[in-house]
XYZ file of C-alpha atoms in Angstrom:
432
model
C -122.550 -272.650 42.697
C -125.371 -275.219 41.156
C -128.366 -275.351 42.416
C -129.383 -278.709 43.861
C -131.610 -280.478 41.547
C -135.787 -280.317 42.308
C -138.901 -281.103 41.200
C -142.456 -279.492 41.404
C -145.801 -279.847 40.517
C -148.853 -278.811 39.593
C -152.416 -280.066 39.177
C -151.106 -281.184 34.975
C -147.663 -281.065 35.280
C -144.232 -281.834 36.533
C -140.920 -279.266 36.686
C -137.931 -281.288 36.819
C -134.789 -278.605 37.810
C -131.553 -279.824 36.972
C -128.389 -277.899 36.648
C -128.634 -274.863 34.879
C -132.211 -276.186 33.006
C -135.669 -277.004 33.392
C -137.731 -279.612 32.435
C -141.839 -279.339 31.687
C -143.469 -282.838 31.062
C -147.590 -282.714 31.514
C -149.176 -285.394 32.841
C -151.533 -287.624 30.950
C -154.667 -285.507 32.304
C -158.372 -284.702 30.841
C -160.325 -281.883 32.420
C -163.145 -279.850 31.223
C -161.018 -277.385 29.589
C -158.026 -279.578 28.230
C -156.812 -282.797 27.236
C -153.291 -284.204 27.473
C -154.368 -287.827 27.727
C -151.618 -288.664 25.032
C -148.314 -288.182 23.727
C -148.959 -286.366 20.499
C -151.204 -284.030 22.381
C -148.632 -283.700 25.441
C -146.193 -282.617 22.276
C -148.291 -280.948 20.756
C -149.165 -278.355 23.327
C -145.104 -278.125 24.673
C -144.027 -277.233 20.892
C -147.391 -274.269 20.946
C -146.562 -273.325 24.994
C -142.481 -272.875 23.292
C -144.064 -270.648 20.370
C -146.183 -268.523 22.920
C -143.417 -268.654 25.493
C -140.658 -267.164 23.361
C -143.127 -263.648 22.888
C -142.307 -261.945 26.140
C -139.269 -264.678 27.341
C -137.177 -265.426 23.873
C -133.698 -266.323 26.266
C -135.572 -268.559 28.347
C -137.597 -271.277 26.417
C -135.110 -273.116 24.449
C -136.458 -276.434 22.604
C -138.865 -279.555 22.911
C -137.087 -282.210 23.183
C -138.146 -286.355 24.704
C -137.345 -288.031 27.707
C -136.621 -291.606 26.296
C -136.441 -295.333 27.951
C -133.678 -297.199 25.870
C -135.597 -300.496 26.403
C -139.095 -298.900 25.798
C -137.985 -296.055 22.347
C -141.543 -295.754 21.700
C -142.666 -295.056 24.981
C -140.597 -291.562 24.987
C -142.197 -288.455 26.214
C -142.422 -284.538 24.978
C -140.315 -282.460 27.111
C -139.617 -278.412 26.925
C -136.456 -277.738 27.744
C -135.768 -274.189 29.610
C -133.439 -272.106 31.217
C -133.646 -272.066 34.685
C -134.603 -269.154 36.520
C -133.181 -268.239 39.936
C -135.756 -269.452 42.828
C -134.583 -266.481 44.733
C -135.935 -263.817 42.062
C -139.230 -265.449 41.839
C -141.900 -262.658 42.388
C -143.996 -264.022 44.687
C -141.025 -265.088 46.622
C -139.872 -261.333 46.936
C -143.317 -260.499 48.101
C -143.751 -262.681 50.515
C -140.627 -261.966 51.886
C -141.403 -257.778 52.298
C -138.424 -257.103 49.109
C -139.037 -253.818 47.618
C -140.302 -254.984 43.947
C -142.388 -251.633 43.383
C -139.721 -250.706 40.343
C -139.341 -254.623 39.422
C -143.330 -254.374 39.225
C -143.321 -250.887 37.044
C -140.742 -252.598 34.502
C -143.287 -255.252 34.093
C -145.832 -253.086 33.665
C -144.137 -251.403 30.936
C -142.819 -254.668 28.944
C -146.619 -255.837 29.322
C -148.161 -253.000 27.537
C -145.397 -252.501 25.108
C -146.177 -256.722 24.313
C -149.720 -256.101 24.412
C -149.406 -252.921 21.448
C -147.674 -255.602 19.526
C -149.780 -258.762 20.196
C -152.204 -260.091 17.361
C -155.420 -258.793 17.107
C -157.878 -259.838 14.492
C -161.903 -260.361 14.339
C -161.545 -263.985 15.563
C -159.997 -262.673 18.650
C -162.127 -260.147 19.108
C -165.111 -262.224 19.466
C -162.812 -264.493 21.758
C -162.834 -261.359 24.533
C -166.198 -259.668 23.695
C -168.946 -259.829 25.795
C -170.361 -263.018 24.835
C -167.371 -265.158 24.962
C -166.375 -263.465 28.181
C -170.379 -264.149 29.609
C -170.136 -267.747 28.452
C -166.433 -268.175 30.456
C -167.930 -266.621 33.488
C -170.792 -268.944 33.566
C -168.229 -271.886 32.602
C -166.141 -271.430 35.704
C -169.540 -270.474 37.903
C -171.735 -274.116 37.061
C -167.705 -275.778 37.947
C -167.926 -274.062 41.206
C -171.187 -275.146 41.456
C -170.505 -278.743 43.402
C -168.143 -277.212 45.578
C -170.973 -274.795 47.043
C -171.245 -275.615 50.829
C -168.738 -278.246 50.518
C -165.463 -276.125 49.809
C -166.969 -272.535 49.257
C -169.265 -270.598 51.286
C -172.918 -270.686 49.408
C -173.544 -266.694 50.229
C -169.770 -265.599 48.737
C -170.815 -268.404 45.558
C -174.068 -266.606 45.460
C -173.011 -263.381 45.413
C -170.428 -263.636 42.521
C -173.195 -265.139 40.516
C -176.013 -262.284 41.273
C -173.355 -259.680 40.539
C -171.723 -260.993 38.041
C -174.695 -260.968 35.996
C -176.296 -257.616 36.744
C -172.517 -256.199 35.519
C -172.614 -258.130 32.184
C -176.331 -257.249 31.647
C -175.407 -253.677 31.889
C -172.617 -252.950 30.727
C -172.922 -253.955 26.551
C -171.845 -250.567 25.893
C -168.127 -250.868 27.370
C -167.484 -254.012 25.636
C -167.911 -253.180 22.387
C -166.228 -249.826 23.175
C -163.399 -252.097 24.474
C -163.435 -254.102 21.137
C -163.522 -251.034 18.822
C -160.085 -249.719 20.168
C -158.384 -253.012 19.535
C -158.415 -254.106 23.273
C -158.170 -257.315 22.952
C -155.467 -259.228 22.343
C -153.392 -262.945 22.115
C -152.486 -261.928 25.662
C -150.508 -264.271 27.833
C -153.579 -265.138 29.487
C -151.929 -266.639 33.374
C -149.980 -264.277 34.776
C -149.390 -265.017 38.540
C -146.435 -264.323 40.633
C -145.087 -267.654 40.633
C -144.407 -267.154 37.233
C -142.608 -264.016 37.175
C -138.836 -263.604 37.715
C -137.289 -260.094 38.494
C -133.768 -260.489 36.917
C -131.258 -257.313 36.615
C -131.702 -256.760 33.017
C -135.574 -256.813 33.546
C -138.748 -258.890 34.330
C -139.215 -262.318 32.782
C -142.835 -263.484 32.254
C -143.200 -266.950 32.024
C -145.590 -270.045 31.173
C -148.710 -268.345 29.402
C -151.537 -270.240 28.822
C -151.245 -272.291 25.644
C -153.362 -275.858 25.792
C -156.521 -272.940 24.851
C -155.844 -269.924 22.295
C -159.468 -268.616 22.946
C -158.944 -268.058 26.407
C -155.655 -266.338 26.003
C -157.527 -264.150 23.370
C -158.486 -261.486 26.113
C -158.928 -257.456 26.827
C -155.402 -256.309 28.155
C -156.852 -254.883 31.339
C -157.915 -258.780 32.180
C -154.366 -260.070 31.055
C -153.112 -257.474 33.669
C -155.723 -258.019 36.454
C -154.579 -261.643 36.833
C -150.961 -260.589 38.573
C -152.952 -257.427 40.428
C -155.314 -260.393 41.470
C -152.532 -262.337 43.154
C -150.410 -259.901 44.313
C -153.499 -258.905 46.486
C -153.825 -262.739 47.323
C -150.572 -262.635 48.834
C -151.093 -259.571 51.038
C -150.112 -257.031 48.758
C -153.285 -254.744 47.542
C -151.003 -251.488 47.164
C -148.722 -253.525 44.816
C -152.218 -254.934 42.648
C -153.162 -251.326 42.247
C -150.140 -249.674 41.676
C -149.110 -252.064 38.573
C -152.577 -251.697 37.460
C -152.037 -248.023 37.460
C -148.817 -248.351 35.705
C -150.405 -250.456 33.406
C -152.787 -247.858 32.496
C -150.396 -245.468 32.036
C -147.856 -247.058 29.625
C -150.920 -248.131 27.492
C -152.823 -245.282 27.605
C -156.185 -247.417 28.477
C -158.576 -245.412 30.153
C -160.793 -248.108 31.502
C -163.575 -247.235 34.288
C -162.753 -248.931 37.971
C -165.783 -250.451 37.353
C -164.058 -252.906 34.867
C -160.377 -253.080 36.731
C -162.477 -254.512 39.777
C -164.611 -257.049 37.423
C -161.573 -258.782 35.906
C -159.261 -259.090 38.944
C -162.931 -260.448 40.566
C -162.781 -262.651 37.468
C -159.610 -264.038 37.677
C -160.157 -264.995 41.810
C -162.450 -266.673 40.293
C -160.641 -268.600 37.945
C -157.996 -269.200 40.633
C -160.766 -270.237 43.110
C -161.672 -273.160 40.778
C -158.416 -275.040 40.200
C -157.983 -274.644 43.709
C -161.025 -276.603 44.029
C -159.274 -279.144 41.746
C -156.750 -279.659 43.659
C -158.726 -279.902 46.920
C -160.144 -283.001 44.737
C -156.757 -284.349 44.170
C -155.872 -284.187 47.963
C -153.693 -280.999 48.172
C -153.080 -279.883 51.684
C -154.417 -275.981 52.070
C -156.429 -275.769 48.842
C -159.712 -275.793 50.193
C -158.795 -272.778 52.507
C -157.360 -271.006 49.165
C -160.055 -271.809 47.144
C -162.387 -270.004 49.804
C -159.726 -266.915 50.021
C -160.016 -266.735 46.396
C -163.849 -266.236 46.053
C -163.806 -263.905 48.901
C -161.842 -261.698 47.191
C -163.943 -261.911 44.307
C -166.642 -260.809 45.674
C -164.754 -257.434 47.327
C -163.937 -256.372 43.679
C -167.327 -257.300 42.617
C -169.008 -255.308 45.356
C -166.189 -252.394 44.958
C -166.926 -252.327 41.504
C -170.361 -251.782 41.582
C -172.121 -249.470 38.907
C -174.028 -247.478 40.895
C -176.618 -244.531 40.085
C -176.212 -241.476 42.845
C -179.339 -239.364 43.338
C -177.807 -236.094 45.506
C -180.977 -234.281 45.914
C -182.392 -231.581 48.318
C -183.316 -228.167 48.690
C -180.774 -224.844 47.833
C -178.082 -224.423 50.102
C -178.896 -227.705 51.670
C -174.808 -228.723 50.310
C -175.530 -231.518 47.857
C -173.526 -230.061 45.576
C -170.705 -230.170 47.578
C -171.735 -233.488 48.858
C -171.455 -234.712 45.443
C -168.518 -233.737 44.461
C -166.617 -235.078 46.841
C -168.607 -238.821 46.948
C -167.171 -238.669 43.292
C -162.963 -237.356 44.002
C -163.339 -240.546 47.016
C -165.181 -243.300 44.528
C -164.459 -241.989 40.873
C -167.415 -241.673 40.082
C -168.538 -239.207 37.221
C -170.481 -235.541 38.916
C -173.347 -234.358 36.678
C -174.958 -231.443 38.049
C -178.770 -230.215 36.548
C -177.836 -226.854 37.063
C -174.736 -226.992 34.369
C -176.926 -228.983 31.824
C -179.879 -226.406 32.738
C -177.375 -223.337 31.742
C -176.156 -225.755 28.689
C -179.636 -226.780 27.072
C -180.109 -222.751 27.184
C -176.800 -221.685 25.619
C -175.711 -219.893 28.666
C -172.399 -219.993 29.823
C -172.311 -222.847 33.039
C -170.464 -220.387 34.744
C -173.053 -217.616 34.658
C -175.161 -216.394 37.198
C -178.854 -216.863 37.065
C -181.656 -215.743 39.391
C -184.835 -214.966 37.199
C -187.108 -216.070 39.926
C -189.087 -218.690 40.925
C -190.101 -221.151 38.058
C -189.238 -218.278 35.118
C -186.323 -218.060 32.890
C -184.299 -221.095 32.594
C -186.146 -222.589 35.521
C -189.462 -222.931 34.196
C -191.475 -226.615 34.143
C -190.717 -226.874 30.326
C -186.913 -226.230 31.052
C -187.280 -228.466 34.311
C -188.046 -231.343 32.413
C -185.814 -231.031 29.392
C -183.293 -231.084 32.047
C -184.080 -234.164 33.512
C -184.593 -235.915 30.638
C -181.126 -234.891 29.293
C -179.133 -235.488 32.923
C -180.819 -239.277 32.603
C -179.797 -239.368 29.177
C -176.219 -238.568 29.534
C -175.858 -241.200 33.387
C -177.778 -243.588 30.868
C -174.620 -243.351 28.331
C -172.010 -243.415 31.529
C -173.411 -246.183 33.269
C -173.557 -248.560 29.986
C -169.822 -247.483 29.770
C -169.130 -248.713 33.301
C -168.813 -245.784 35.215
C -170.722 -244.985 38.562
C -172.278 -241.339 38.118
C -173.838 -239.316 40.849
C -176.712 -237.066 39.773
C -176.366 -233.536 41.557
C -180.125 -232.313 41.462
C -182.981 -230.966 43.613
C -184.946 -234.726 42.770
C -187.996 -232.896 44.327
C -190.395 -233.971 41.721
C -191.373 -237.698 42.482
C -191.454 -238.507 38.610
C -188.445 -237.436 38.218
C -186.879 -239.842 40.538
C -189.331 -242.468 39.381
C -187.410 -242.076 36.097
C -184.014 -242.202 37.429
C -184.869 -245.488 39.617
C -186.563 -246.767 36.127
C -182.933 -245.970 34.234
C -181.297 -247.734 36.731
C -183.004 -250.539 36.383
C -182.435 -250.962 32.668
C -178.614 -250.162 33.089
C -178.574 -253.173 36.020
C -177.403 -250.456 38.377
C -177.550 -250.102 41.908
C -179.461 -246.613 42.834
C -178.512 -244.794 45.585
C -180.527 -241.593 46.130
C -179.203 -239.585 49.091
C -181.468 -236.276 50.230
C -179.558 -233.385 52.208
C -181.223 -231.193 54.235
C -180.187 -228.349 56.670
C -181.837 -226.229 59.008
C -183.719 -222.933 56.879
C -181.663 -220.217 58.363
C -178.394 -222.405 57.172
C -179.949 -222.558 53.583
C -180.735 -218.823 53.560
C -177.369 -217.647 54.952
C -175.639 -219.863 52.309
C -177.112 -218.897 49.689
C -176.701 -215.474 50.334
C-alpha cells in the first residue's frame, strides 16, 4: 500500500513525501551560521548534503534534481530527490512509543564507529575539533542564547552552562590534544538526532548530516555520538543515551573519561536549545518549553561531569581508604593512595608491609613530602586529562592541603576534601 502523500518542515526547509520518494527543497533563509538566500546556493548545498549523505546511507539519497514552472523555466528550484523511509521505523517514533530498539541502537553504534575509522581526517580537521575551534563554537551558540536569557531560558540554567563550561575548557588542554593525537576527530556526520534515524531489517539508516558547514561537521567522534545519546535522553530515554554511548566506546575502542561523554551531550543540548529558540522566534507552538528542557539538561551533564579533586583524609583506621575506593567504583573516578606511591618512590613492593615507627623509615618528613609532591603531580596529569581523582591520604599537614586546593585551582577543578574520623578504640582495634 502507498503511503499518502505529506509534507514537513523545519526552521530551513521543506520535505515533500510522495509515493515511494522524498523531496528536500530549503527555503530562501540567512542565519548566523548559513545562507540559502539563493538558488545557486540552495543547489549548491543539496548536491554537497547528496555527497555527505551517500557515506553512511548510499541506497537512500538518489539525485538533485529541479522543481520547474513551465511558464517561469528560470525560476526552477534545486531539489534532492530520496528514497522514502518508512514513518513507522523512524527512531524516535519507536522510542516514544516504548519499542524495544536496544539491538536497533547497538547496530548503530557499530556502523557509526566502523564510519567514523573510515572518515577523513587531516590537519585542517583537526584544528576544526581541537580545543580552540570547539571554545570558539561554545561561545558562538552561548552570546546566541544570550537574548533569550529571561525571556525563553531561565538566567540561572544560562548562567550555569556558561560558568561551567568555561572552567572545563580552561582545564582540560591536556585531553584535547590527547584527543587530536589519536586521530579523534573526524568529517563526522555532525546532526544525529532520532528523527533522523530509521531502524530498517537489514540495519540502521542515518540520515541528513550536516552539510551547509564542513567545519562544524569536522568533530571528535565521541561528540558525533553524544548528539543521538543527547536526544534519546530528551525523549525520556537516559538508559538508551548511555547504553549506545557505551557501545560506542566499545566498537571504537575510545577510552574517553565521563568527564568528556557528559561535556558533549551538555554541548549538543545546547546546540538543540538554540534552534529551538529560533523557532520560538518564528512562532512554533512548544519550542519555548523545549528550548528550556534542552538547557536543563545541559546543565545535568555539565554538573555530572564535573572534574573534581577528592581529598580523603584522616587519621589510621579512621576508613578513608575504604571510603575512597568506593566514591571512585560509584563516580569513576581515578583512587590514588599516598601509601602505594610512598612504598613506590622507595622501591618497595606496594603490597609490602611496613611499620618502622613513627616518622622513620619510609615515613620520615623527607619521604612525607616527596610523597605529596608526587600524589599532586600524578592528580595534576589526571585532572588535565579529564578525569575526577580522589586523593587517599592522611592530609594532616595544612600545607599539604594548601597545595592540593592550589592544584585545583590551576586544573579549574572543583576540590572536595572529605576528613573521616572514628572513635580511638575503633582506630586501634582496626588497625590491629
Amino acid at each position: 500500500m502507498t503511503p499518502p502523500a505529506a509534507v514537513r518542515e523545519t526552521h530551513v526547509g521543506l520535505v515533500l513525501l510522495a509515493g515511494g520518494f522524498a523531496y528536500k527543497v530549503k527555503k530562501p533563509v540567512r542565519t548566523a551560521f548559513l545562507d540559502f538566500s539563493t538558488a545557486g546556493r540552495r543547489r549548491a548545498v543539496l548536491r554537497r548534503e547528496l555527497e555527505l549523505n551517500r557515506r553512511l546511507a548510499p541506497d537512500v539519497y538518489v539525485t538533485v534534481a529541479e522543481l520547474s514552472d513551465p511558464d517561469d523555466p528560470a525560476g526552477a528550484e534545486p531539489v534532492l530527490v530520496m528514497r522514502r523511509m518508512p514513518d513507522e521505523r523512524r527512531l524516535a517514533t519507536l522510542v516514544r512509543t516504548g519499542a524495544d530498539v536496544r539491538g536497533d541502537l547497538r547496530a548503530l553504534a557499530r556502523v557509526l564507529a566502523a564510519f567514523h575509522a573510515g572518515a577523513d581526517r587531516s590537519a585542517a580537521i583537526s584544528a576544526d575539533g581541537g580545543a580552540d575551534a570547539l571554545a570558539e563554537r561554545w561561545s558562538a551558540n552561548l552570546d546566541q542564547l544570550l537574548p533569550y536569557r529571561g525571556r525563553v531560558l531561565d538566567p540561572a540554567t544560562v548562567d550555569g552552562i556558561t560558568e561551567r563550561v568555561r572552567r572545563f575548557l580552561a582545564g582540560r588542554r591536556p585531553l584535547f590534544a590527547e584527543r587530536v593525537e589519536r586521530g579523534r576527530i573526524v568529517d563526522g556526520h555532525g546532526d544525529l538526532i532520532a528523527d533522523d534515524v530509521f531502524c530498517l531489517a537489514d540495519g540502521p539508516r542515518a540520515l541528513d548530516c550536516l552539510e551547509f558547514d564542513d567545519r562544524l561537521r569536522h568533530v571528535d567522534v565521541l561528540d558525533d555520538a553524544a548528539f543521538l545519546a543527547m536526544d534519546l535522553e530528551h525523549l525520556g530515554r537516559p538508559d538508551l543515551a548511555t547504553a549506545f554511548l557505551d557501545d560506542h566506546a566499545e566498537f571504537s575502542g575510545d577510552p574517553a573519561p565521563a568527564s568528556l561523554r557528559h561535556h558533549y551531550v551538555a554541548y549538543r543540548a545546547v546546540v538543540r536549545a538554540k534552534v529551538a529558540c529560533l523557532r520560538h522566534d518564528q512562532g512554533a507552538e512548544g519550542a519555548a518549553a523545549d528550548a528550556a528542557a534542552h538547557a536543563e539538561l545541559a546543565l545535568r551533564h555539565l554538573a555530572a561531569g564535573e572534574v573534581r579533586l577528592v581529598l580523603v583524609g584522616g587519621l589510621p583506621g579512621t576508613g578513608k581508604t575504604t571510603l575512597a575506593h568506593g566514591l571512585a567504583d560509584r563516580f569513576g573516578a581515578v583512587v590514588l593512595s599516598s601509601d602505594r606511591v610512598r612504598k613506590e618512590l622507595a622501591g618497595l613492593d606496594p603490597q609490602a608491609r611496613t611499620d618502622p615507627g613513627f616518622r622513620a623509615g619510609v615515613y620520615t618528613a623527607e619521604h612525607t613530602e616527596a610523597t605529596y609532591a608526587e600524589l599532586l603531580r600524578r592528580a595534576g596529569v589526571l585532572l588535565g586529562r579529564g578525569e575526577s581523582v580522589l586523593l587517599d591520604a592522611s592530609w594532616g599537614a595544612a600545607a599539604h592541603r594548601d597545595r592540593a586546593a592550589g592544584l585545583a585551582r590551576d586544573r579549574h577543578a572543583t576540590l572536595l576534601p572529605l576528613r573521616c574520623t572514628v572513635a580511638a578504640a575503633e582506630a586501634r582495634r582496626r588497625i590491629l
